[in-house]
Amino acid sequence: MITLVYLARLRETLGTSGEKVEPPHEVGTVAALLAWLRTRGGAWAAELAPGRAVRVAVNYDVARPDTPVKAGDEVALFPPVTGG
Amino acid sequence: MPVRVQTGDFDVAREIAALRAGDRRVGAVAAFIGLVRDINDAAAVTTLTLEHYPGMTEKALARIVDEAKSRWSVYDALVVHRVGELKPTDQIVLVVVTGAHRGEAFAACEFIMDYLKTRAPFWKKEQTPAGERWVEARTSDDDAAARW
């Protein structure tokens, strides 16, 4: 089980602040997780489409496409940050 | 704590006094205060709502402060960032750096702000007369962070 957290604009467009998911075993990286989520279609395919500015953090650290994800992780998806 | 995220306002004089209290080595204090403006991208802003990612925010800010301390010869640093609903003229963020000399303190303070703008998980949403909108990230902020 992976805990997904959606923040800021992504929370609004996806219509949820988070969920727990059980992706197939072959989903072992951030890139694979995003690809799996895109197969849901609709807002998921649109918001997470390649080229869209989606940032990812795994267990509160900034992640890259090849960052591993595994059961028990918290994976957050969000737009580029705009604080300060 | 060198970093704090809070809904309430902060008192700049009190924060600076606390950071340098009793430290006789300090010869320079550099501070930056970010404020809510009434106009952004040609639209009047009535309310600015700041959201963050609890758990990651503090960690990201602490890492930025640690990096500043390792790059410049400064003594201490503080970051206070507000979240929630803010109004034009409200204070958003405070960065304070203490050091022996101004050059290092100025540089570390600017570095912390540039990194905060591009690496700390905060998001701004503006309420304008035409409705609400999420603030878009600026490439100029990426350029500013890349200088370091």
mmCIF file of C-alpha atoms in Angstrom:
data_model
loop_
_atom_site.group_PDB
_atom_site.id
_atom_site.type_symbol
_atom_site.label_atom_id
_atom_site.label_comp_id
_atom_site.label_asym_id
_atom_site.label_seq_id
_atom_site.Cartn_x
_atom_site.Cartn_y
_atom_site.Cartn_z
ATOM 1 C CA MET A 1 0.000 0.000 0.000
ATOM 2 C CA ILE A 2 1.278 3.426 -0.998
ATOM 3 C CA THR A 3 -0.153 6.648 0.449
ATOM 4 C CA LEU A 4 -0.698 9.278 -2.220
ATOM 5 C CA VAL A 5 -1.004 12.959 -1.274
ATOM 6 C CA TYR A 6 -2.250 15.586 -3.736
ATOM 7 C CA LEU A 7 -1.488 19.219 -3.028
ATOM 8 C CA ALA A 8 -2.557 22.687 -4.186
ATOM 9 C CA ARG A 9 -3.930 22.831 -7.743
ATOM 10 C CA LEU A 10 -3.590 19.051 -8.205
ATOM 11 C CA ARG A 11 -5.809 18.404 -5.185
ATOM 12 C CA GLU A 12 -8.520 20.525 -6.781
ATOM 13 C CA THR A 13 -8.290 19.184 -10.311
ATOM 14 C CA LEU A 14 -8.107 15.556 -9.152
ATOM 15 C CA GLY A 15 -10.883 16.179 -6.649
ATOM 16 C CA THR A 16 -9.190 14.513 -3.685
ATOM 17 C CA SER A 17 -6.466 15.284 -1.141
ATOM 18 C CA GLY A 18 -5.128 11.764 -1.164
ATOM 19 C CA GLU A 19 -5.726 8.033 -1.221
ATOM 20 C CA LYS A 20 -4.137 4.691 -0.505
ATOM 21 C CA VAL A 21 -3.316 2.588 -3.541
ATOM 22 C CA GLU A 22 -1.983 -0.886 -4.261
ATOM 23 C CA PRO A 23 -0.242 -0.677 -7.629
ATOM 24 C CA PRO A 24 0.958 -3.804 -9.469
ATOM 25 C CA HIS A 25 4.335 -5.164 -8.383
ATOM 26 C CA GLU A 26 6.134 -3.896 -11.473
ATOM 27 C CA VAL A 27 5.408 -0.303 -10.419
ATOM 28 C CA GLY A 28 8.672 0.397 -8.632
ATOM 29 C CA THR A 29 9.584 3.984 -9.501
ATOM 30 C CA VAL A 30 8.018 7.430 -9.522
ATOM 31 C CA ALA A 31 7.812 7.372 -13.324
ATOM 32 C CA ALA A 32 6.073 3.982 -13.300
ATOM 33 C CA LEU A 33 3.657 5.141 -10.604
ATOM 34 C CA LEU A 34 2.689 8.222 -12.633
ATOM 35 C CA ALA A 35 2.244 6.081 -15.749
ATOM 36 C CA TRP A 36 0.001 3.714 -13.803
ATOM 37 C CA LEU A 37 -2.097 6.601 -12.453
ATOM 38 C CA ARG A 38 -2.456 8.009 -15.997
ATOM 39 C CA THR A 39 -4.170 4.793 -17.090
ATOM 40 C CA ARG A 40 -7.175 5.960 -15.045
ATOM 41 C CA GLY A 41 -7.810 8.485 -17.828
ATOM 42 C CA GLY A 42 -9.744 11.729 -17.384
ATOM 43 C CA ALA A 43 -8.188 14.313 -15.099
ATOM 44 C CA TRP A 44 -5.465 11.815 -14.190
ATOM 45 C CA ALA A 45 -4.289 11.428 -17.753
ATOM 46 C CA ALA A 46 -4.524 15.189 -18.345
ATOM 47 C CA GLU A 47 -2.863 16.434 -15.153
ATOM 48 C CA LEU A 48 -0.109 13.824 -15.071
ATOM 49 C CA ALA A 49 0.571 13.859 -18.809
ATOM 50 C CA PRO A 50 4.243 13.873 -19.816
ATOM 51 C CA GLY A 51 5.360 17.472 -20.134
ATOM 52 C CA ARG A 52 3.032 18.755 -17.424
ATOM 53 C CA ALA A 53 4.877 20.357 -14.527
ATOM 54 C CA VAL A 54 4.226 17.787 -11.807
ATOM 55 C CA ARG A 55 6.642 17.592 -8.912
ATOM 56 C CA VAL A 56 6.917 14.507 -6.709
ATOM 57 C CA ALA A 57 8.183 13.899 -3.187
ATOM 58 C CA VAL A 58 8.744 10.441 -1.718
ATOM 59 C CA ASN A 59 8.692 10.320 2.070
ATOM 60 C CA TYR A 60 9.043 14.132 2.242
ATOM 61 C CA ASP A 61 12.111 14.313 0.000
ATOM 62 C CA VAL A 62 12.083 15.688 -3.539
ATOM 63 C CA ALA A 63 12.025 12.754 -5.952
ATOM 64 C CA ARG A 64 13.003 12.184 -9.579
ATOM 65 C CA PRO A 65 11.444 9.876 -12.164
ATOM 66 C CA ASP A 66 13.826 7.039 -11.232
ATOM 67 C CA THR A 67 13.333 7.391 -7.467
ATOM 68 C CA PRO A 68 12.137 4.027 -6.081
ATOM 69 C CA VAL A 69 8.684 3.714 -4.530
ATOM 70 C CA LYS A 70 7.624 0.796 -2.387
ATOM 71 C CA ALA A 71 4.863 -0.295 -0.056
ATOM 72 C CA GLY A 72 4.579 1.967 2.974
ATOM 73 C CA ASP A 73 5.887 5.081 1.206
ATOM 74 C CA GLU A 74 4.130 8.430 1.186
ATOM 75 C CA VAL A 75 4.232 9.885 -2.309
ATOM 76 C CA ALA A 76 3.134 13.500 -2.790
ATOM 77 C CA LEU A 77 2.240 15.033 -6.168
ATOM 78 C CA PHE A 78 2.166 18.801 -6.559
ATOM 79 C CA PRO A 79 2.713 21.698 -8.955
ATOM 80 C CA PRO A 80 5.941 23.758 -8.920
ATOM 81 C CA VAL A 81 6.198 25.615 -5.620
ATOM 82 C CA THR A 82 5.309 29.292 -5.246
ATOM 83 C CA GLY A 83 6.108 30.263 -1.656
ATOM 84 C CA GLY A 84 8.139 33.122 -0.272
ATOM 85 C CA MET B 1 14.177 25.874 15.951
ATOM 86 C CA PRO B 2 15.809 27.609 12.988
ATOM 87 C CA VAL B 3 12.626 27.198 10.890
ATOM 88 C CA ARG B 4 8.963 27.757 11.728
ATOM 89 C CA VAL B 5 5.721 27.532 9.765
ATOM 90 C CA GLN B 6 2.829 29.374 11.389
ATOM 91 C CA THR B 7 -0.503 31.050 10.680
ATOM 92 C CA GLY B 8 0.112 34.018 12.970
ATOM 93 C CA ASP B 9 2.146 37.133 12.289
ATOM 94 C CA PHE B 10 5.764 37.566 13.429
ATOM 95 C CA ASP B 11 7.535 40.449 15.146
ATOM 96 C CA VAL B 12 10.720 41.167 13.191
ATOM 97 C CA ALA B 13 12.504 43.023 16.008
ATOM 98 C CA ARG B 14 11.750 40.273 18.484
ATOM 99 C CA GLU B 15 12.885 37.530 16.105
ATOM 100 C CA ILE B 16 16.180 39.311 15.387
ATOM 101 C CA ALA B 17 16.793 39.998 19.056
ATOM 102 C CA ALA B 18 16.196 36.344 19.926
ATOM 103 C CA LEU B 19 18.469 35.064 17.166
ATOM 104 C CA ARG B 20 21.463 37.178 18.178
ATOM 105 C CA ALA B 21 20.829 37.217 21.918
ATOM 106 C CA GLY B 22 24.074 36.948 23.859
ATOM 107 C CA ASP B 23 26.193 36.186 20.799
ATOM 108 C CA ARG B 24 29.054 38.685 21.044
ATOM 109 C CA ARG B 25 30.635 37.462 17.808
ATOM 110 C CA VAL B 26 27.803 38.898 15.696
ATOM 111 C CA GLY B 27 28.780 42.004 13.744
ATOM 112 C CA ALA B 28 26.145 41.801 11.014
ATOM 113 C CA VAL B 29 22.494 40.835 10.770
ATOM 114 C CA ALA B 30 20.892 40.516 7.335
ATOM 115 C CA ALA B 31 17.120 40.169 7.109
ATOM 116 C CA PHE B 32 14.561 39.766 4.340
ATOM 117 C CA ILE B 33 10.812 40.211 4.776
ATOM 118 C CA GLY B 34 8.389 39.147 2.047
ATOM 119 C CA LEU B 35 5.006 40.889 1.922
ATOM 120 C CA VAL B 36 1.643 40.417 0.228
ATOM 121 C CA ARG B 37 1.249 42.930 -2.616
ATOM 122 C CA ASP B 38 -2.118 44.327 -3.685
ATOM 123 C CA ILE B 39 -1.467 43.746 -7.405
ATOM 124 C CA ASN B 40 -0.036 40.672 -9.110
ATOM 125 C CA ASP B 41 0.031 40.086 -12.867
ATOM 126 C CA ALA B 42 -2.216 43.122 -13.408
ATOM 127 C CA ALA B 43 -5.002 41.860 -11.138
ATOM 128 C CA ALA B 44 -6.045 43.219 -7.757
ATOM 129 C CA VAL B 45 -5.409 40.693 -4.998
ATOM 130 C CA THR B 46 -7.894 40.762 -2.143
ATOM 131 C CA THR B 47 -6.696 37.659 -0.295
ATOM 132 C CA LEU B 48 -3.666 35.421 -0.642
ATOM 133 C CA THR B 49 -4.042 31.880 0.685
ATOM 134 C CA LEU B 50 -0.858 29.967 1.389
ATOM 135 C CA GLU B 51 -0.834 26.194 1.555
ATOM 136 C CA HIS B 52 2.079 23.912 2.436
ATOM 137 C CA TYR B 53 2.948 20.240 2.822
ATOM 138 C CA PRO B 54 3.317 19.605 6.557
ATOM 139 C CA GLY B 55 6.188 17.259 7.299
ATOM 140 C CA MET B 56 8.128 18.136 4.182
ATOM 141 C CA THR B 57 8.126 21.909 4.602
ATOM 142 C CA GLU B 58 10.099 21.998 7.829
ATOM 143 C CA LYS B 59 12.534 19.416 6.509
ATOM 144 C CA ALA B 60 13.090 21.301 3.250
ATOM 145 C CA LEU B 61 13.602 24.618 5.027
ATOM 146 C CA ALA B 62 16.000 23.109 7.566
ATOM 147 C CA ARG B 63 18.018 21.614 4.722
ATOM 148 C CA ILE B 64 18.238 25.006 2.977
ATOM 149 C CA VAL B 65 19.380 26.679 6.198
ATOM 150 C CA ASP B 66 21.989 23.961 6.762
ATOM 151 C CA GLU B 67 23.298 24.416 3.242
ATOM 152 C CA ALA B 68 23.569 28.186 3.713
ATOM 153 C CA LYS B 69 25.517 27.668 6.927
ATOM 154 C CA SER B 70 27.884 25.265 5.202
ATOM 155 C CA ARG B 71 28.483 27.584 2.221
ATOM 156 C CA TRP B 72 29.033 30.838 4.095
ATOM 157 C CA SER B 73 30.761 31.681 7.300
ATOM 158 C CA VAL B 74 27.659 32.753 9.200
ATOM 159 C CA TYR B 75 26.664 32.022 12.782
ATOM 160 C CA ASP B 76 22.940 31.417 12.747
ATOM 161 C CA ALA B 77 19.874 31.659 10.551
ATOM 162 C CA LEU B 78 16.118 31.740 11.013
ATOM 163 C CA VAL B 79 13.229 31.218 8.610
ATOM 164 C CA VAL B 80 9.620 31.984 9.573
ATOM 165 C CA HIS B 81 6.964 31.374 6.911
ATOM 166 C CA ARG B 82 3.259 32.006 7.319
ATOM 167 C CA VAL B 83 0.435 29.895 5.888
ATOM 168 C CA GLY B 84 -3.324 30.414 5.689
ATOM 169 C CA GLU B 85 -5.227 33.503 4.578
ATOM 170 C CA LEU B 86 -3.249 36.729 4.239
ATOM 171 C CA LYS B 87 -4.162 40.223 3.072
ATOM 172 C CA PRO B 88 -2.213 42.861 1.122
ATOM 173 C CA THR B 89 0.525 44.440 3.300
ATOM 174 C CA ASP B 90 0.675 41.326 5.529
ATOM 175 C CA GLN B 91 4.063 39.776 6.214
ATOM 176 C CA ILE B 92 4.577 36.352 4.570
ATOM 177 C CA VAL B 93 8.137 35.295 5.220
ATOM 178 C CA LEU B 94 11.128 36.305 7.318
ATOM 179 C CA VAL B 95 14.738 35.241 6.821
ATOM 180 C CA VAL B 96 17.391 36.411 9.272
ATOM 181 C CA VAL B 97 21.102 35.567 9.147
ATOM 182 C CA THR B 98 23.749 36.564 11.679
ATOM 183 C CA GLY B 99 27.465 36.677 10.958
ATOM 184 C CA ALA B 100 30.670 38.532 11.640
ATOM 185 C CA HIS B 101 30.519 40.602 8.447
ATOM 186 C CA ARG B 102 27.792 41.856 6.122
ATOM 187 C CA GLY B 103 28.979 40.205 2.901
ATOM 188 C CA GLU B 104 28.488 36.653 4.083
ATOM 189 C CA ALA B 105 25.260 37.508 5.918
ATOM 190 C CA PHE B 106 23.742 39.202 2.832
ATOM 191 C CA ALA B 107 24.736 36.336 0.540
ATOM 192 C CA ALA B 108 23.431 33.606 2.853
ATOM 193 C CA CYS B 109 20.141 35.486 3.315
ATOM 194 C CA GLU B 110 19.611 35.869 -0.429
ATOM 195 C CA PHE B 111 20.555 32.242 -1.053
ATOM 196 C CA ILE B 112 18.022 31.031 1.521
ATOM 197 C CA MET B 113 15.249 33.079 -0.119
ATOM 198 C CA ASP B 114 16.138 31.959 -3.642
ATOM 199 C CA TYR B 115 16.173 28.313 -2.587
ATOM 200 C CA LEU B 116 13.004 28.672 -0.532
ATOM 201 C CA LYS B 117 11.166 30.059 -3.575
ATOM 202 C CA THR B 118 12.049 27.025 -5.688
ATOM 203 C CA ARG B 119 12.414 24.144 -3.209
ATOM 204 C CA ALA B 120 10.136 24.617 -0.201
ATOM 205 C CA PRO B 121 6.632 23.158 -0.654
ATOM 206 C CA PHE B 122 4.430 26.241 -0.407
ATOM 207 C CA TRP B 123 1.718 27.262 -2.856
ATOM 208 C CA LYS B 124 -0.106 30.565 -3.222
ATOM 209 C CA LYS B 125 -3.671 31.035 -4.343
ATOM 210 C CA GLU B 126 -4.943 34.540 -5.066
ATOM 211 C CA GLN B 127 -8.476 35.803 -4.660
ATOM 212 C CA THR B 128 -9.159 38.578 -7.181
ATOM 213 C CA PRO B 129 -12.363 40.357 -8.273
ATOM 214 C CA ALA B 130 -12.432 37.951 -11.260
ATOM 215 C CA GLY B 131 -12.239 34.857 -9.065
ATOM 216 C CA GLU B 132 -9.489 32.783 -7.542
ATOM 217 C CA ARG B 133 -6.369 31.464 -9.211
ATOM 218 C CA TRP B 134 -3.255 29.530 -8.286
ATOM 219 C CA VAL B 135 -0.056 31.517 -8.651
ATOM 220 C CA GLU B 136 2.151 30.079 -11.391
ATOM 221 C CA ALA B 137 5.827 29.369 -10.730
ATOM 222 C CA ARG B 138 8.170 31.889 -12.383
ATOM 223 C CA THR B 139 11.174 30.886 -14.440
ATOM 224 C CA SER B 140 12.946 33.981 -13.052
ATOM 225 C CA ASP B 141 12.847 32.265 -9.642
ATOM 226 C CA ASP B 142 14.526 29.177 -11.123
ATOM 227 C CA ASP B 143 17.160 31.437 -12.684
ATOM 228 C CA ALA B 144 17.738 33.164 -9.336
ATOM 229 C CA ALA B 145 18.235 29.828 -7.561
ATOM 230 C CA ALA B 146 20.536 28.535 -10.300
ATOM 231 C CA ARG B 147 22.993 31.414 -9.689
ATOM 232 C CA TRP B 148 24.219 29.767 -6.503
#
